[in-house]
Structure formats: structure tokens, C-alpha cells
Amino acid sequence: MGNVKIGALTLRHGLMLAPMAGVTDASFRAICRQAGAEYTVSEMISAKALCFEQKGRDSAPAKTAALATIREADAPMAIQLFGSEPDFMREAALLIEAGSYRGAVKGPAPAAIDINMGCPVAKVVSNGEGSALMRDPTRAAAIVSAVKSAVKLPVTVKIRAGWDEQHKNAVEFAKRMEEAGADLICVHGRTRQQFYAPKSDNGVIAAVKAAVSVPVIGNGDIFTPDDALHMLSDTGCDGVMIARGALGNPFLFTALTARLQNTPYTPPTVRQRIETALAHAADMIEKKGARIGVAEARKHMAWYCHGLRGAAAARGALMHAESLIEFTNILGALVRDEETL
Ligand SMILES: Cc1cc2nc3c(=O)[nH]c(=O)nc-3n(C[C@H](O)[C@H](O)[C@H](O)COP(=O)(O)O)c2cc1C
């Protein structure tokens, strides 16, 4: 692991927060950046929806565009597009690069356009999008070259090991994407058929790393600093991307950074953990309004309780909480329980 170059950007360790639709919004990205993630990616954005949104009435809310907003606190950040049609992907990438879409907010430029070739969800793959592209390398390459020839931004791809055990084509596929112009390849070591279990296969990440010359980022099952160090040494990958391991635990980025830099690390106390959780909820409420902010913060609050005494009961209560005050009361009780031990 060393410097990872993405266009003009250099990351010291290549430590990235993975995209998670419905989870890695602006608030969570900012928290992870502050904790040590060097790079973030937007939630996946439908290229077609973004293009169609341009034709809507000016007064209609630009919902897709809102996902592409980049703030100083979450930059450097890539915008991830999904789609299956090269023309829509190119059009959407141009809109993103120019920042000239309906509902655009002025902010830092995107670090890259990332293309989703890993999403396993049925309604996505049934449209030939996400991981379905791994079954159609010619189309996938056409998308990468259409986007690459249209924008100046780096173009990155996020792939899986393959479609299923019989079609683990990540190596040939990655080579095709590199030839088509991909500037970086992130590999999740599972097939589409595996969704999120059993264990991710580092072997496939190592094989991709050996086959291409662009930076390769390893992804899959990093829940501890040791998991990340094993992935790095097993695969020779240039950096790592963390998704589920960061849920309720943005501190993983701090712990991992300390390991990589050989500096001391003190884990947060329960009180500090809960303070982070409540600041997270407060930020979501500020950005999304009370109703949506509280509803979307519930699952995050439950993740922050992981491993604490009384977590199961607290989780049940959190799922019905209606305000930041209720979050504070429920989580505050957990802190008091821990501190009186
Ligand atoms: C709730 C959830 C939403 C996700 N959304 C996206 C997405 O929008 N784009 C994408 O490329 N991957 C998405 N992923 C996949 C993750 O980025 C990552 O590849 C996968 O979870 C494996 O990494 P992990 O073992 O660190 O969780 C999502 C995963 C989860 C759990």
C-alpha cells in the first residue's frame, strides 16, 4: 500500500469509504472523512434518471441531483453512476462534470466518475445494470470508453469477482475495462450470486492486481484493521474500500490509519462513541429535515450500539424514536449503564 493516484489526486494510503445506497449520505461521508477515510463515493445514481430529470419542470424537486452534491467535508468524492446504455452514461457524466444539471449545488469538483458494475439487486440487474454488466463485457467496455472520451475526469469502475462461481471473469473483465480507459478498478471479491456472503475471496483481487497496471482497490469483509492488512498483503492491492465495517464504526478508519502509520491509537470510550452517533443524527436532521432525518438516522443509531450492554432493547426503542431528544435519551441510558459498571 502506498500512494494511490487518481487523476491529479494522490491518496496516501488509498483508504476509501465504499458507496452504500441509503447509508453513505453526506453526513456519514463527512464523519468517515473526519475519522480518516481519504476518499468517498456517492450513493449510486441512475444515469437515466439524472438525464430525464433535466427535462422535468423547474419546480419539481431534483431528487437524483441531490445525491450528487459534494461538500468540502466529504471531498475528495467520486460520483457513482449506474446504467446500461453508453449514451445515457456519457450524457450523465457530462452533466456531473459540468455541474450544470437541475438542482446542482456549487461545491468541490468530483474526484472521478465511478461506474457501478457490482450491484446485485434484482431490479437493477434485470435492466442490464450493475453486476449484469459483468455478463456483457462488450457493453461494459462501450460504457467506459463512452464516458472516458467525453469527460476529463478520471473514470473508475467497481466490479465483483464475476456473475457466479462458473463465471468468475474479473481478471479478463478488468483487463477489458483498463483497455477501454478505466483509471482505477475496485474489486469486491464476491460474485453477484453471492450477494454479501459467504466470505469475500482475496484471491480474485490478487489476480486482478497482477493483471492490470492501473491502481486496484480491494473490497470485501474488512471489519478490523487486521482484515485490511491481510487484504493488502494477500493481494498486493493499492488501497482498500470499506463498506459494512464502517456502519456505526467510522472509528475503523482512525484505527486503520494509526496501524498503517505506526502511531498509537486509543479506541473511543462508550461516551465518545455515543457522542459521535448523536452528532451524526443531528447532522442528518439538519441536512434532511426532522421527519426524513430521524427516519433515516434510526438504523445508524442502532449500528452505533453494537456490542454495548443493553443494545438489543435500545435498538427496539430506537426504531420507534421520533426525535433527536428520544435518540439522546435512549443512547444516554446506555452510556450511563456502561459507566456505572
Ligand atoms: C446497504 C448497502 C448498499 C450498497 N450500495 C452500493 C452502491 O450504491 N454502489 C456500489 O457500488 N456498491 C454498493 N454496495 C456494496 C458495497 O459498496 C461493497 O462493495 C460491499 O458491501 C462489500 O464490502 P464490505 O464487505 O466492506 O461491506 C452496497 C452495500 C450495502 C451493504
XYZ file of C-alpha atoms and ligand atoms in Angstrom:
372
model
C 0.000 0.000 0.000
C 1.404 3.330 -0.945
C 0.247 6.380 -2.738
C -2.809 5.867 -4.908
C -3.105 8.244 -7.824
C -6.499 9.089 -9.284
C -6.044 11.808 -11.887
C -4.439 14.793 -10.156
C -5.293 13.388 -6.730
C -2.871 11.400 -4.586
C -4.114 9.399 -1.607
C -1.520 8.459 0.960
C -2.977 5.072 1.875
C -5.842 4.597 -0.553
C -8.293 4.295 2.318
C -11.798 4.661 0.923
C -15.363 4.646 2.166
C -17.405 2.439 -0.173
C -20.669 3.616 -1.682
C -23.765 2.308 0.100
C -27.141 3.404 -1.229
C -29.330 4.688 1.587
C -26.379 4.791 4.003
C -23.374 6.799 2.794
C -25.125 10.153 2.560
C -23.370 13.491 3.106
C -23.491 13.184 6.902
C -21.926 9.731 7.049
C -19.345 10.543 4.393
C -18.242 13.606 6.367
C -17.936 11.603 9.590
C -15.863 8.928 7.865
C -13.647 11.537 6.193
C -13.019 13.114 9.555
C -12.240 9.693 11.026
C -9.584 9.008 8.391
C -11.229 7.842 5.156
C -9.288 9.623 2.427
C -11.896 9.308 -0.299
C -15.624 8.838 -0.562
C -18.073 7.813 -3.280
C -21.652 8.986 -3.723
C -24.563 6.606 -3.361
C -25.282 5.082 -6.760
C -27.051 7.460 -9.118
C -29.134 6.345 -12.090
C -27.682 7.908 -15.241
C -31.047 7.689 -16.940
C -32.917 9.272 -14.023
C -30.422 12.142 -13.959
C -30.851 12.701 -17.704
C -34.658 12.536 -17.507
C -34.701 14.872 -14.526
C -33.275 17.592 -16.776
C -36.490 17.543 -18.791
C -38.753 17.909 -15.745
C -40.493 21.059 -14.619
C -38.163 23.534 -12.920
C -40.362 23.496 -9.825
C -40.233 19.680 -9.476
C -37.651 18.549 -6.885
C -34.412 17.307 -8.485
C -34.173 14.176 -6.336
C -31.455 12.414 -8.279
C -29.328 15.537 -8.466
C -29.380 15.845 -4.676
C -27.384 12.604 -4.443
C -24.562 14.178 -6.451
C -23.964 17.159 -4.165
C -20.368 17.338 -2.954
C -19.362 19.416 0.059
C -15.883 20.301 1.334
C -16.446 17.905 4.245
C -16.889 14.798 2.073
C -14.448 15.608 -0.741
C -12.493 14.121 -2.420
C -15.549 12.273 -3.616
C -16.367 10.315 -6.744
C -19.827 10.276 -8.258
C -21.039 6.768 -8.961
C -23.340 6.244 -11.940
C -25.261 3.132 -12.820
C -26.851 2.309 -16.124
C -26.554 0.064 -19.120
C -26.720 2.472 -22.032
C -23.484 4.160 -23.112
C -25.325 7.262 -24.381
C -27.101 7.916 -21.085
C -23.928 7.186 -19.132
C -21.955 9.672 -21.248
C -24.700 12.298 -21.004
C -24.948 11.887 -17.218
C -21.165 12.016 -16.799
C -21.049 15.255 -18.814
C -23.774 16.802 -16.650
C -21.893 15.793 -13.498
C -18.559 17.076 -14.741
C -20.013 20.417 -15.813
C -22.053 20.700 -12.596
C -24.768 22.034 -14.846
C -27.748 19.840 -14.003
C -31.034 20.935 -12.481
C -30.674 21.186 -8.712
C -26.847 21.311 -8.828
C -25.216 22.870 -5.785
C -21.860 24.570 -6.195
C -19.095 22.694 -4.406
C -15.830 20.835 -4.968
C -15.432 19.108 -8.341
C -15.930 15.329 -8.390
C -12.731 13.311 -7.947
C -13.879 10.797 -10.579
C -16.835 9.268 -12.328
C -17.245 5.755 -10.939
C -19.243 3.171 -12.833
C -21.246 0.630 -10.866
C -20.657 -2.883 -12.186
C -21.313 -4.677 -8.913
C -24.847 -4.006 -7.703
C -26.569 -7.412 -7.290
C -30.136 -6.166 -6.715
C -32.702 -7.882 -8.977
C -34.403 -4.739 -10.238
C -31.006 -3.306 -11.243
C -29.559 -6.409 -12.925
C -32.849 -7.099 -14.728
C -32.218 -3.842 -16.618
C -28.718 -4.994 -17.558
C -27.219 -2.576 -14.996
C -24.845 -3.073 -12.042
C -23.302 -6.546 -11.882
C -25.213 -7.621 -15.022
C -22.537 -5.692 -16.942
C -20.060 -8.390 -15.949
C -22.029 -10.754 -18.187
C -21.707 -8.314 -21.075
C -18.087 -7.125 -21.194
C -18.541 -5.567 -24.638
C -21.312 -3.319 -23.369
C -19.370 -2.557 -20.191
C -16.320 -1.557 -22.250
C -18.514 0.599 -24.507
C -19.793 2.424 -21.414
C -16.288 3.033 -20.072
C -14.985 4.306 -23.399
C -18.066 6.487 -23.995
C -17.634 8.129 -20.591
C -13.867 8.320 -20.808
C -13.854 10.010 -24.198
C -16.462 12.550 -23.052
C -15.069 13.775 -19.722
C -11.717 14.948 -18.443
C -12.346 13.438 -15.010
C -10.792 10.069 -14.172
C -13.131 7.150 -14.810
C -13.149 4.301 -12.305
C -15.084 1.045 -12.176
C -16.346 -1.042 -9.278
C -16.687 -4.720 -10.145
C -17.273 -8.084 -8.474
C -15.449 -11.396 -8.867
C -17.925 -12.291 -11.603
C -21.544 -13.263 -12.063
C -21.448 -16.670 -10.385
C -18.993 -19.423 -9.485
C -18.996 -20.685 -13.110
C -18.344 -17.207 -14.471
C -15.626 -15.666 -12.327
C -14.318 -13.399 -15.057
C -12.939 -10.491 -13.002
C -9.437 -10.803 -14.471
C -10.351 -10.699 -18.189
C -13.097 -8.219 -17.424
C -10.728 -5.872 -15.561
C -8.280 -6.012 -18.479
C -11.080 -5.047 -20.879
C -12.058 -2.135 -18.651
C -8.452 -0.969 -18.477
C -8.174 -1.112 -22.269
C -11.427 0.825 -22.558
C -9.937 3.602 -20.415
C -10.648 2.818 -16.749
C -8.205 4.687 -14.496
C -8.784 2.562 -11.382
C -10.531 -0.710 -10.630
C -12.164 -1.607 -7.339
C -12.843 -5.316 -6.859
C -15.319 -6.816 -4.390
C -14.200 -10.426 -4.032
C -17.654 -11.992 -4.361
C -19.814 -12.988 -7.292
C -23.212 -11.470 -7.949
C -24.795 -14.748 -6.937
C -23.146 -14.499 -3.509
C -24.562 -11.047 -2.734
C -22.863 -10.407 0.658
C -21.968 -13.921 1.945
C -20.035 -16.236 2.254
C -16.624 -14.727 2.690
C -15.103 -12.447 0.079
C -12.250 -14.028 -1.920
C -8.950 -12.141 -1.751
C -7.512 -14.481 -4.419
C -9.528 -12.832 -7.148
C -8.388 -9.380 -6.049
C -4.755 -10.566 -6.177
C -5.297 -11.957 -9.676
C -6.773 -8.675 -10.926
C -3.922 -6.737 -9.342
C -1.406 -8.943 -11.157
C -3.211 -8.486 -14.487
C -3.656 -4.710 -14.815
C -1.408 -1.673 -14.399
C -3.978 0.813 -13.102
C -4.467 1.021 -9.317
C -6.570 -1.782 -7.834
C -8.617 -1.237 -4.684
C -9.611 -4.288 -2.648
C -13.089 -4.527 -1.155
C -14.956 -7.095 0.898
C -15.238 -8.068 4.563
C -12.940 -5.508 6.148
C -14.243 -5.205 9.693
C -10.967 -4.686 11.575
C -7.558 -3.148 10.841
C -6.180 -6.721 10.648
C -8.680 -7.586 7.906
C -7.401 -4.628 5.890
C -3.737 -5.501 6.470
C -4.417 -9.083 5.383
C -6.149 -7.922 2.255
C -3.228 -5.648 1.432
C -0.603 -8.328 1.985
C -2.626 -11.165 0.407
C -3.450 -9.270 -2.745
C -0.857 -6.508 -3.239
C -3.787 -4.153 -3.858
C -3.070 -0.432 -3.791
C -5.788 0.569 -1.361
C -8.891 -0.694 0.404
C -12.538 0.239 0.339
C -14.700 -0.366 3.414
C -18.497 -0.602 3.437
C -20.296 -2.548 6.196
C -17.314 -2.415 8.574
C -17.849 1.339 8.911
C -21.513 1.082 9.938
C -21.734 2.540 13.425
C -17.942 2.351 13.424
C -16.338 5.191 11.470
C -13.515 4.806 14.028
C -12.302 1.846 11.976
C -10.720 4.391 9.628
C -8.889 6.016 12.554
C -7.683 2.674 13.898
C -6.526 1.542 10.464
C -4.751 4.818 9.722
C -2.885 4.516 13.033
C -1.817 0.952 12.151
C -0.621 1.993 8.720
C 1.326 4.924 10.133
C 2.593 3.058 13.171
C 1.126 5.598 15.539
C -0.712 4.924 18.808
C -4.490 4.524 18.752
C -6.927 4.812 21.618
C -10.384 3.441 20.846
C -13.278 5.785 21.664
C -14.970 5.380 25.025
C -18.645 4.450 25.008
C -19.449 8.088 25.745
C -17.380 9.272 22.773
C -19.000 6.676 20.544
C -22.477 7.834 21.501
C -21.482 11.489 21.149
C -20.433 10.717 17.569
C -23.744 8.909 16.976
C -25.774 11.861 18.215
C -23.728 14.372 16.228
C -24.336 12.134 13.214
C -28.113 12.170 13.806
C -28.123 15.929 14.391
C -26.322 16.480 11.087
C -28.754 14.237 9.209
C -31.685 16.150 10.695
C -30.095 19.464 9.766
C -29.478 18.348 6.182
C -32.684 16.391 5.522
C -35.204 17.964 7.872
C -36.634 16.400 11.048
C -39.011 13.851 9.513
C -36.670 12.235 6.962
C -33.560 12.867 9.063
C -34.923 10.996 12.099
C -36.329 8.147 9.999
C -33.043 7.614 8.185
C -30.891 8.071 11.309
C -32.607 5.237 13.231
C -30.614 2.439 11.615
C -27.347 4.339 12.121
C -28.133 4.857 15.816
C -28.786 1.112 16.158
C -25.432 0.319 14.492
C -23.562 2.541 16.939
C -24.961 0.411 19.802
C -23.316 -2.751 18.515
C -21.655 -4.683 21.324
C -22.886 -2.434 24.143
C -24.734 -3.783 27.183
C -28.467 -3.383 26.658
C -28.044 -2.852 22.908
C -30.869 -5.185 21.879
C -33.518 -3.347 23.892
C -32.105 0.030 22.887
C -32.321 -0.945 19.218
C -36.005 -1.746 19.570
C -36.635 1.643 21.163
C -34.502 3.479 18.585
C -36.588 2.070 15.750
C -39.614 3.929 17.161
C -37.832 7.119 18.202
C -39.324 10.270 16.703
C -36.754 12.930 17.573
C -33.159 13.714 18.424
C -34.217 14.054 22.052
C -35.509 10.483 22.047
C -32.258 9.258 20.472
C -30.367 11.158 23.177
C -32.433 9.636 25.991
C -32.119 6.065 24.725
C -28.408 6.245 23.950
C -27.659 8.304 27.060
C -29.078 5.463 29.195
C -26.650 3.041 27.513
C -23.727 5.309 28.363
C -24.814 5.557 31.998
C -25.156 1.764 32.208
C -21.648 1.269 30.847
C -20.140 3.962 33.057
C -21.652 2.551 36.252
C -20.243 -0.912 35.575
C -26.672 -1.254 2.165
C -25.654 -1.360 1.069
C -25.761 -0.518 -0.026
C -24.817 -0.609 -1.055
N -24.891 0.280 -2.107
C -23.928 0.263 -3.068
C -23.903 1.246 -4.113
O -24.740 2.164 -4.176
N -22.911 1.151 -5.051
C -21.964 0.162 -5.013
O -21.083 0.117 -5.879
N -21.949 -0.752 -4.022
C -22.892 -0.718 -3.058
N -22.831 -1.626 -2.032
C -21.706 -2.586 -1.970
C -20.550 -2.057 -1.125
O -20.009 -0.865 -1.683
C -19.439 -3.103 -1.001
O -18.942 -3.419 -2.273
C -19.910 -4.399 -0.332
O -20.746 -4.135 0.784
C -18.703 -5.245 0.133
O -17.921 -4.523 1.031
P -17.978 -4.779 2.641
O -17.697 -6.240 2.842
O -16.911 -3.860 3.189
O -19.358 -4.433 3.086
C -23.765 -1.562 -1.001
C -23.687 -2.406 0.109
C -24.599 -2.314 1.142
C -24.460 -3.233 2.332
